[in-house]
XYZ file of C-alpha atoms in Angstrom:
148
model
C 9.447 -15.316 21.788
C 8.736 -15.565 18.077
C 10.764 -14.667 15.082
C 8.585 -12.291 13.975
C 8.561 -10.420 16.849
C 12.637 -10.729 17.191
C 12.369 -9.832 13.727
C 10.394 -6.388 14.649
C 13.025 -5.300 16.858
C 16.056 -5.849 14.607
C 14.042 -3.674 12.152
C 13.841 -0.727 14.837
C 16.968 1.593 14.491
C 16.841 2.471 18.358
C 16.924 -1.242 19.189
C 18.729 -3.578 16.676
C 20.674 -6.058 18.027
C 20.965 -4.075 21.497
C 18.740 -6.030 23.273
C 20.080 -9.212 23.033
C 23.125 -11.138 23.079
C 22.391 -15.109 22.880
C 23.852 -15.904 19.456
C 20.764 -18.179 18.679
C 17.962 -15.695 18.835
C 19.965 -13.181 16.871
C 20.572 -15.822 14.042
C 16.493 -16.438 14.401
C 15.782 -12.958 13.848
C 18.439 -12.937 10.581
C 16.958 -15.849 9.121
C 13.564 -14.389 9.433
C 14.772 -10.806 8.215
C 16.065 -12.176 5.293
C 13.473 -15.374 4.387
C 10.794 -12.172 4.528
C 12.606 -9.767 2.665
C 11.006 -8.626 -0.548
C 13.289 -6.496 -3.058
C 11.645 -3.091 -4.270
C 10.233 -3.419 -7.948
C 12.746 -2.663 -10.152
C 11.774 -0.498 -12.930
C 10.582 -1.740 -15.886
C 13.212 -0.772 -18.911
C 12.517 -0.372 -22.959
C 10.785 -3.794 -24.734
C 14.066 -3.436 -26.722
C 14.813 -7.059 -25.877
C 15.415 -9.189 -29.526
C 13.574 -11.956 -28.087
C 10.752 -13.351 -25.428
C 13.476 -15.828 -24.594
C 16.051 -13.434 -23.547
C 12.834 -11.203 -21.378
C 12.316 -15.033 -19.763
C 15.336 -15.535 -18.594
C 16.451 -12.188 -17.458
C 14.742 -12.495 -14.476
C 16.225 -15.532 -13.507
C 19.991 -13.776 -13.715
C 19.024 -10.875 -11.098
C 20.982 -11.237 -7.974
C 18.002 -10.476 -5.922
C 18.658 -13.086 -2.577
C 21.970 -11.288 -2.545
C 21.269 -7.717 -2.696
C 18.773 -8.152 0.147
C 21.562 -9.818 2.317
C 24.421 -7.053 1.374
C 21.257 -4.685 2.488
C 20.885 -6.049 5.576
C 24.386 -6.270 6.466
C 24.810 -2.910 5.718
C 21.816 -2.254 7.665
C 22.937 -4.431 10.400
C 26.383 -1.878 10.227
C 25.276 1.471 10.061
C 25.668 3.091 13.523
C 22.316 5.932 13.169
C 19.324 5.036 15.785
C 16.725 7.116 13.895
C 14.004 5.952 11.751
C 15.117 8.012 8.652
C 18.598 5.468 8.431
C 15.317 3.084 6.940
C 15.477 5.270 3.666
C 18.882 4.356 2.483
C 17.439 0.294 2.654
C 13.884 -0.171 0.697
C 13.349 -3.336 1.386
C 14.558 -3.533 5.037
C 11.868 -0.778 5.540
C 9.215 -2.259 4.131
C 9.582 -5.191 6.141
C 10.026 -3.185 8.992
C 7.009 -0.901 8.105
C 5.098 -4.330 7.664
C 6.315 -5.680 11.093
C 6.293 -2.698 13.234
C 2.595 -1.226 12.001
C -0.199 -2.526 14.191
C -3.191 -3.166 13.170
C -6.290 -0.690 13.602
C -8.590 -2.061 16.260
C -11.402 0.709 16.460
C -14.148 -0.988 14.529
C -14.474 -3.308 17.751
C -14.251 -0.174 20.006
C -16.734 1.424 18.302
C -19.586 -1.768 18.008
C -19.030 -1.497 21.707
C -19.454 2.066 22.643
C -22.536 1.502 20.546
C -23.777 -1.372 22.091
C -23.454 0.164 25.674
C -25.443 3.306 24.655
C -27.830 0.942 24.229
C -27.786 -0.827 27.399
C -27.247 2.057 29.231
C -30.312 4.142 29.231
C -31.871 6.823 32.249
C -33.774 4.098 33.768
C -31.161 1.957 34.534
C -28.955 4.502 35.880
C -28.218 3.170 39.016
C -27.724 -0.070 38.048
C -24.043 -2.218 39.880
C -21.374 -2.464 37.486
C -21.632 -6.117 37.506
C -24.968 -6.126 36.006
C -24.516 -3.411 33.507
C -21.437 -5.718 32.562
C -23.410 -9.241 32.187
C -26.182 -7.262 30.520
C -24.168 -5.707 27.782
C -22.209 -9.526 27.095
C -25.862 -10.810 26.755
C -26.354 -7.775 24.376
C -23.526 -8.555 22.378
C -23.709 -12.147 21.967
C -27.877 -12.286 21.323
C -26.511 -13.607 18.064
C -25.275 -16.638 19.450
C -28.455 -17.179 21.137
C -30.199 -21.097 20.684
C -33.037 -20.539 22.804
C -35.456 -20.799 20.110
């Protein structure tokens, strides 16, 4: 299993670590989460600072890594198993959505059905499925044709 899949399972409140007791797997998932957690953007305050130097070093003083670690520990400690519990942990929620959201793949399917409509015509209605599949592959791969 990859670290990303382990972390994705940990970030679903229903599963968390209930599916494994292996310490190495748990450590691998937690390390991945800690490395990839992004702290939510903090609202910018008023520009009342006396110098640009203070503004530059103020970002370095923010303990975001420690806050992320505390947030992850809090998430792992709660007993709630519903998705609403992620609302209390914004950085964990953001990473959970990123890891557990499937990519849409409708464009490829729509293209296949369009080409299928072009290949399947009334004159070819009685052809065997294997022949139809071969014609569909030939039609889809015609741009790779090098027999010119």
